[in-house]
Amino acid sequence: AVVSLDLRRGNTNQIDYTARLNMKRRASLTRLSIDYIGNISKTNGGDGSLVETINNHRLNVGFDYYKTRYFFYTPLFAELYRDPFLNIDLKTTLGAGLGYTVIDDGRTELSFSGGPAYMRTDFISVAPGESNPESTPAAVLRTDYDFEINDTLDFIAKYNIQIGNQASGGYTHHIILTLESEITGSLDIDTSFIWDRTSNPTESADGTRPFPDDYRVTFGISYTY
């Protein structure tokens, strides 16, 4: 669990908040993983009030069944994503697939998974004549990499790709690169670079088209148990 909070007062009044939760339950044959990340930012609106400039949330859930030590099925994975500033009220992705753990030696873990999915996108608004919501078959690819650099420093990378039709955003990806530096046995300093890309953002009813790329660097304290 990671929480990052930035408060500014004076000439600039601003609040930036980021929360992340990574949960994983492993048994001899199964693995359940839940990942959540949320970002909220409010800045001075000029009249003393705080105006919201960022508000996005992403939840991923996956269940894996290991057929062998390295090969696994994913009978169900799901993602819920919301970002009003990207004109997305709610994007829902449901799918199933296969995966393979390339390395798992206690210090390094690398796995790939993916498969077909169904994607539905509910937009805040769309240009006249465009459909809302938009549904499409999709392909999903996930990469998870965890490397223990030394006893106190870990590098974690997550790379998720979704490919749907152009009306649903086309090619999208979500990348998180994280360095965790241990403070104590349970507390870490967490530094993350996050890159979200939507190749074909949907134009809103007023003619505004969001930018395709969003970048963030976050610093926070993580707790592991």
mmCIF file of C-alpha atoms in Angstrom, residues 44-217:
data_model
loop_
_atom_site.group_PDB
_atom_site.id
_atom_site.type_symbol
_atom_site.label_atom_id
_atom_site.label_comp_id
_atom_site.label_asym_id
_atom_site.label_seq_id
_atom_site.Cartn_x
_atom_site.Cartn_y
_atom_site.Cartn_z
ATOM 1 C CA ASN A 44 -6.336 27.302 -6.980
ATOM 2 C CA GLY A 45 -9.270 28.415 -9.125
ATOM 3 C CA GLY A 46 -8.523 32.132 -8.707
ATOM 4 C CA ASP A 47 -11.455 32.862 -6.393
ATOM 5 C CA GLY A 48 -10.144 31.074 -3.319
ATOM 6 C CA SER A 49 -11.688 27.743 -4.263
ATOM 7 C CA LEU A 50 -9.870 24.596 -5.340
ATOM 8 C CA VAL A 51 -10.626 23.343 -8.866
ATOM 9 C CA GLU A 52 -10.164 19.673 -9.685
ATOM 10 C CA THR A 53 -7.610 19.106 -12.461
ATOM 11 C CA ILE A 54 -6.927 15.345 -12.109
ATOM 12 C CA ASN A 55 -9.229 12.539 -11.023
ATOM 13 C CA ASN A 56 -8.508 9.059 -12.355
ATOM 14 C CA HIS A 57 -8.815 5.564 -10.926
ATOM 15 C CA ARG A 58 -7.745 2.163 -12.238
ATOM 16 C CA LEU A 59 -8.572 -1.242 -10.710
ATOM 17 C CA ASN A 60 -7.165 -4.538 -12.046
ATOM 18 C CA VAL A 61 -8.186 -7.996 -10.826
ATOM 19 C CA GLY A 62 -6.759 -11.284 -12.095
ATOM 20 C CA PHE A 63 -7.032 -14.939 -11.148
ATOM 21 C CA ASP A 64 -4.406 -17.423 -12.380
ATOM 22 C CA TYR A 65 -4.410 -21.215 -12.236
ATOM 23 C CA TYR A 66 -1.024 -22.910 -12.614
ATOM 24 C CA LYS A 67 -1.058 -25.975 -14.832
ATOM 25 C CA THR A 68 2.697 -26.451 -14.363
ATOM 26 C CA ARG A 69 5.354 -24.617 -12.345
ATOM 27 C CA TYR A 70 5.605 -21.886 -15.004
ATOM 28 C CA PHE A 71 2.569 -22.183 -17.304
ATOM 29 C CA PHE A 72 -0.798 -20.863 -16.102
ATOM 30 C CA TYR A 73 -4.337 -20.176 -17.249
ATOM 31 C CA THR A 74 -6.130 -16.928 -16.514
ATOM 32 C CA PRO A 75 -9.836 -17.842 -16.519
ATOM 33 C CA LEU A 76 -10.740 -14.266 -15.624
ATOM 34 C CA PHE A 77 -9.121 -10.852 -15.598
ATOM 35 C CA ALA A 78 -10.870 -7.495 -15.339
ATOM 36 C CA GLU A 79 -10.047 -3.803 -15.391
ATOM 37 C CA LEU A 80 -12.150 -0.808 -14.406
ATOM 38 C CA TYR A 81 -10.820 2.623 -15.420
ATOM 39 C CA ARG A 82 -12.252 6.106 -14.962
ATOM 40 C CA ASP A 83 -10.787 9.448 -16.079
ATOM 41 C CA PRO A 84 -13.241 12.305 -16.796
ATOM 42 C CA PHE A 85 -10.382 14.480 -18.107
ATOM 43 C CA LEU A 86 -9.768 11.816 -20.769
ATOM 44 C CA ASN A 87 -13.539 11.845 -21.504
ATOM 45 C CA ILE A 88 -13.906 8.367 -19.966
ATOM 46 C CA ASP A 89 -16.738 7.937 -17.481
ATOM 47 C CA LEU A 90 -16.001 4.216 -17.118
ATOM 48 C CA LYS A 91 -14.035 1.723 -19.217
ATOM 49 C CA THR A 92 -14.694 -1.932 -18.406
ATOM 50 C CA THR A 93 -12.494 -4.746 -19.727
ATOM 51 C CA LEU A 94 -13.246 -8.444 -19.138
ATOM 52 C CA GLY A 95 -11.190 -11.290 -20.565
ATOM 53 C CA ALA A 96 -9.407 -14.609 -20.196
ATOM 54 C CA GLY A 97 -6.083 -15.901 -21.407
ATOM 55 C CA LEU A 98 -2.813 -17.736 -20.871
ATOM 56 C CA GLY A 99 0.449 -16.861 -19.185
ATOM 57 C CA TYR A 100 3.993 -18.045 -18.621
ATOM 58 C CA THR A 101 6.443 -17.299 -15.831
ATOM 59 C CA VAL A 102 9.833 -16.967 -17.494
ATOM 60 C CA ILE A 103 11.873 -16.461 -14.293
ATOM 61 C CA ASP A 104 11.008 -17.110 -10.644
ATOM 62 C CA ASP A 105 14.164 -17.715 -8.630
ATOM 63 C CA GLY A 106 13.480 -15.780 -5.410
ATOM 64 C CA ARG A 107 15.344 -12.689 -6.568
ATOM 65 C CA THR A 108 13.824 -12.129 -10.011
ATOM 66 C CA GLU A 109 10.292 -12.737 -11.234
ATOM 67 C CA LEU A 110 9.226 -12.187 -14.851
ATOM 68 C CA SER A 111 5.916 -13.279 -16.363
ATOM 69 C CA PHE A 112 3.865 -12.601 -19.490
ATOM 70 C CA SER A 113 0.138 -13.127 -19.909
ATOM 71 C CA GLY A 114 -2.674 -12.059 -22.156
ATOM 72 C CA GLY A 115 -5.643 -13.033 -24.243
ATOM 73 C CA PRO A 116 -8.893 -11.896 -25.850
ATOM 74 C CA ALA A 117 -11.225 -9.543 -23.997
ATOM 75 C CA TYR A 118 -14.451 -7.580 -24.235
ATOM 76 C CA MET A 119 -14.172 -3.815 -23.751
ATOM 77 C CA ARG A 120 -16.973 -1.332 -23.116
ATOM 78 C CA THR A 121 -16.305 2.411 -22.824
ATOM 79 C CA ASP A 122 -18.837 4.880 -21.437
ATOM 80 C CA PHE A 123 -17.807 8.418 -22.411
ATOM 81 C CA ILE A 124 -18.681 11.653 -20.624
ATOM 82 C CA SER A 125 -19.860 13.083 -23.956
ATOM 83 C CA VAL A 126 -19.212 12.475 -27.660
ATOM 84 C CA ALA A 127 -19.414 14.454 -30.890
ATOM 85 C CA PRO A 128 -22.758 14.402 -32.725
ATOM 86 C CA GLY A 129 -23.272 11.145 -34.600
ATOM 87 C CA GLU A 130 -20.799 9.129 -32.493
ATOM 88 C CA SER A 131 -21.953 6.156 -30.411
ATOM 89 C CA ASN A 132 -21.936 6.195 -26.628
ATOM 90 C CA PRO A 133 -21.184 3.745 -25.091
ATOM 91 C CA GLU A 134 -18.731 1.996 -27.415
ATOM 92 C CA SER A 135 -18.094 -1.772 -27.251
ATOM 93 C CA THR A 136 -15.402 -3.773 -29.017
ATOM 94 C CA PRO A 137 -13.451 -7.041 -28.913
ATOM 95 C CA ALA A 138 -9.931 -6.401 -27.649
ATOM 96 C CA ALA A 139 -6.552 -8.033 -27.141
ATOM 97 C CA VAL A 140 -4.724 -7.630 -23.832
ATOM 98 C CA LEU A 141 -1.046 -8.258 -22.993
ATOM 99 C CA ARG A 142 0.429 -7.964 -19.490
ATOM 100 C CA THR A 143 4.045 -8.031 -18.344
ATOM 101 C CA ASP A 144 5.149 -8.172 -14.694
ATOM 102 C CA TYR A 145 8.793 -7.845 -13.668
ATOM 103 C CA ASP A 146 10.197 -7.756 -10.129
ATOM 104 C CA PHE A 147 13.946 -7.611 -9.502
ATOM 105 C CA GLU A 148 15.699 -7.449 -6.131
ATOM 106 C CA ILE A 149 18.712 -5.219 -6.826
ATOM 107 C CA ASN A 150 20.091 -5.700 -3.317
ATOM 108 C CA ASP A 151 18.833 -6.299 0.226
ATOM 109 C CA THR A 152 17.249 -2.828 0.473
ATOM 110 C CA LEU A 153 16.372 -1.873 -3.127
ATOM 111 C CA ASP A 154 13.802 -3.420 -5.491
ATOM 112 C CA PHE A 155 12.807 -2.551 -9.063
ATOM 113 C CA ILE A 156 9.244 -3.341 -10.177
ATOM 114 C CA ALA A 157 7.795 -2.888 -13.662
ATOM 115 C CA LYS A 158 4.229 -3.425 -14.857
ATOM 116 C CA TYR A 159 3.294 -3.026 -18.526
ATOM 117 C CA ASN A 160 -0.303 -3.504 -19.679
ATOM 118 C CA ILE A 161 -1.413 -3.155 -23.320
ATOM 119 C CA GLN A 162 -4.955 -3.090 -24.671
ATOM 120 C CA ILE A 163 -5.812 -3.036 -28.376
ATOM 121 C CA GLY A 164 -9.403 -2.272 -29.409
ATOM 122 C CA ASN A 165 -11.118 -0.413 -32.221
ATOM 123 C CA GLN A 166 -10.376 3.248 -32.931
ATOM 124 C CA ALA A 167 -13.659 4.470 -31.449
ATOM 125 C CA SER A 168 -12.701 2.894 -28.099
ATOM 126 C CA GLY A 169 -9.278 4.530 -28.054
ATOM 127 C CA GLY A 170 -7.288 2.219 -30.323
ATOM 128 C CA TYR A 171 -4.009 1.159 -28.720
ATOM 129 C CA THR A 172 -3.685 1.996 -25.013
ATOM 130 C CA HIS A 173 -1.025 1.164 -22.483
ATOM 131 C CA HIS A 174 -0.402 1.606 -18.752
ATOM 132 C CA ILE A 175 3.201 1.491 -17.495
ATOM 133 C CA ILE A 176 4.435 1.720 -13.902
ATOM 134 C CA LEU A 177 8.177 1.679 -13.120
ATOM 135 C CA THR A 178 8.929 1.650 -9.396
ATOM 136 C CA LEU A 179 11.995 1.774 -7.157
ATOM 137 C CA GLU A 180 11.385 0.653 -3.571
ATOM 138 C CA SER A 181 14.062 1.569 -1.019
ATOM 139 C CA GLU A 182 13.672 -0.130 2.345
ATOM 140 C CA ILE A 183 13.464 2.006 5.488
ATOM 141 C CA THR A 184 12.511 -0.795 7.865
ATOM 142 C CA GLY A 185 11.262 -4.343 7.361
ATOM 143 C CA SER A 186 7.759 -3.087 6.425
ATOM 144 C CA LEU A 187 8.243 0.541 5.320
ATOM 145 C CA ASP A 188 9.757 1.617 1.993
ATOM 146 C CA ILE A 189 10.334 4.872 0.153
ATOM 147 C CA ASP A 190 8.509 4.422 -3.134
ATOM 148 C CA THR A 191 9.404 6.333 -6.337
ATOM 149 C CA SER A 192 7.287 5.601 -9.422
ATOM 150 C CA PHE A 193 7.112 6.749 -13.021
ATOM 151 C CA ILE A 194 3.663 6.253 -14.585
ATOM 152 C CA TRP A 195 2.862 6.585 -18.279
ATOM 153 C CA ASP A 196 -0.676 6.231 -19.636
ATOM 154 C CA ARG A 197 -1.258 6.443 -23.374
ATOM 155 C CA THR A 198 -4.438 6.357 -25.462
ATOM 156 C CA SER A 199 -3.569 6.507 -29.161
ATOM 157 C CA ASN A 200 -6.983 7.804 -30.262
ATOM 158 C CA PRO A 201 -8.715 9.823 -27.488
ATOM 159 C CA THR A 202 -12.419 10.384 -28.096
ATOM 160 C CA GLU A 203 -13.513 13.930 -28.859
ATOM 161 C CA SER A 204 -16.107 15.370 -26.461
ATOM 162 C CA ALA A 205 -19.353 17.081 -27.480
ATOM 163 C CA ASP A 206 -17.748 20.553 -27.347
ATOM 164 C CA GLY A 207 -15.024 19.557 -29.834
ATOM 165 C CA THR A 208 -12.240 19.113 -27.238
ATOM 166 C CA ARG A 209 -9.891 16.182 -27.859
ATOM 167 C CA PRO A 210 -7.740 15.049 -24.885
ATOM 168 C CA PHE A 211 -3.987 14.642 -25.245
ATOM 169 C CA PRO A 212 -2.964 11.009 -25.846
ATOM 170 C CA ASP A 213 -0.208 10.848 -23.180
ATOM 171 C CA ASP A 214 -0.213 11.394 -19.417
ATOM 172 C CA TYR A 215 3.015 11.186 -17.374
ATOM 173 C CA ARG A 216 3.444 11.268 -13.608
ATOM 174 C CA VAL A 217 6.271 10.817 -11.124
#
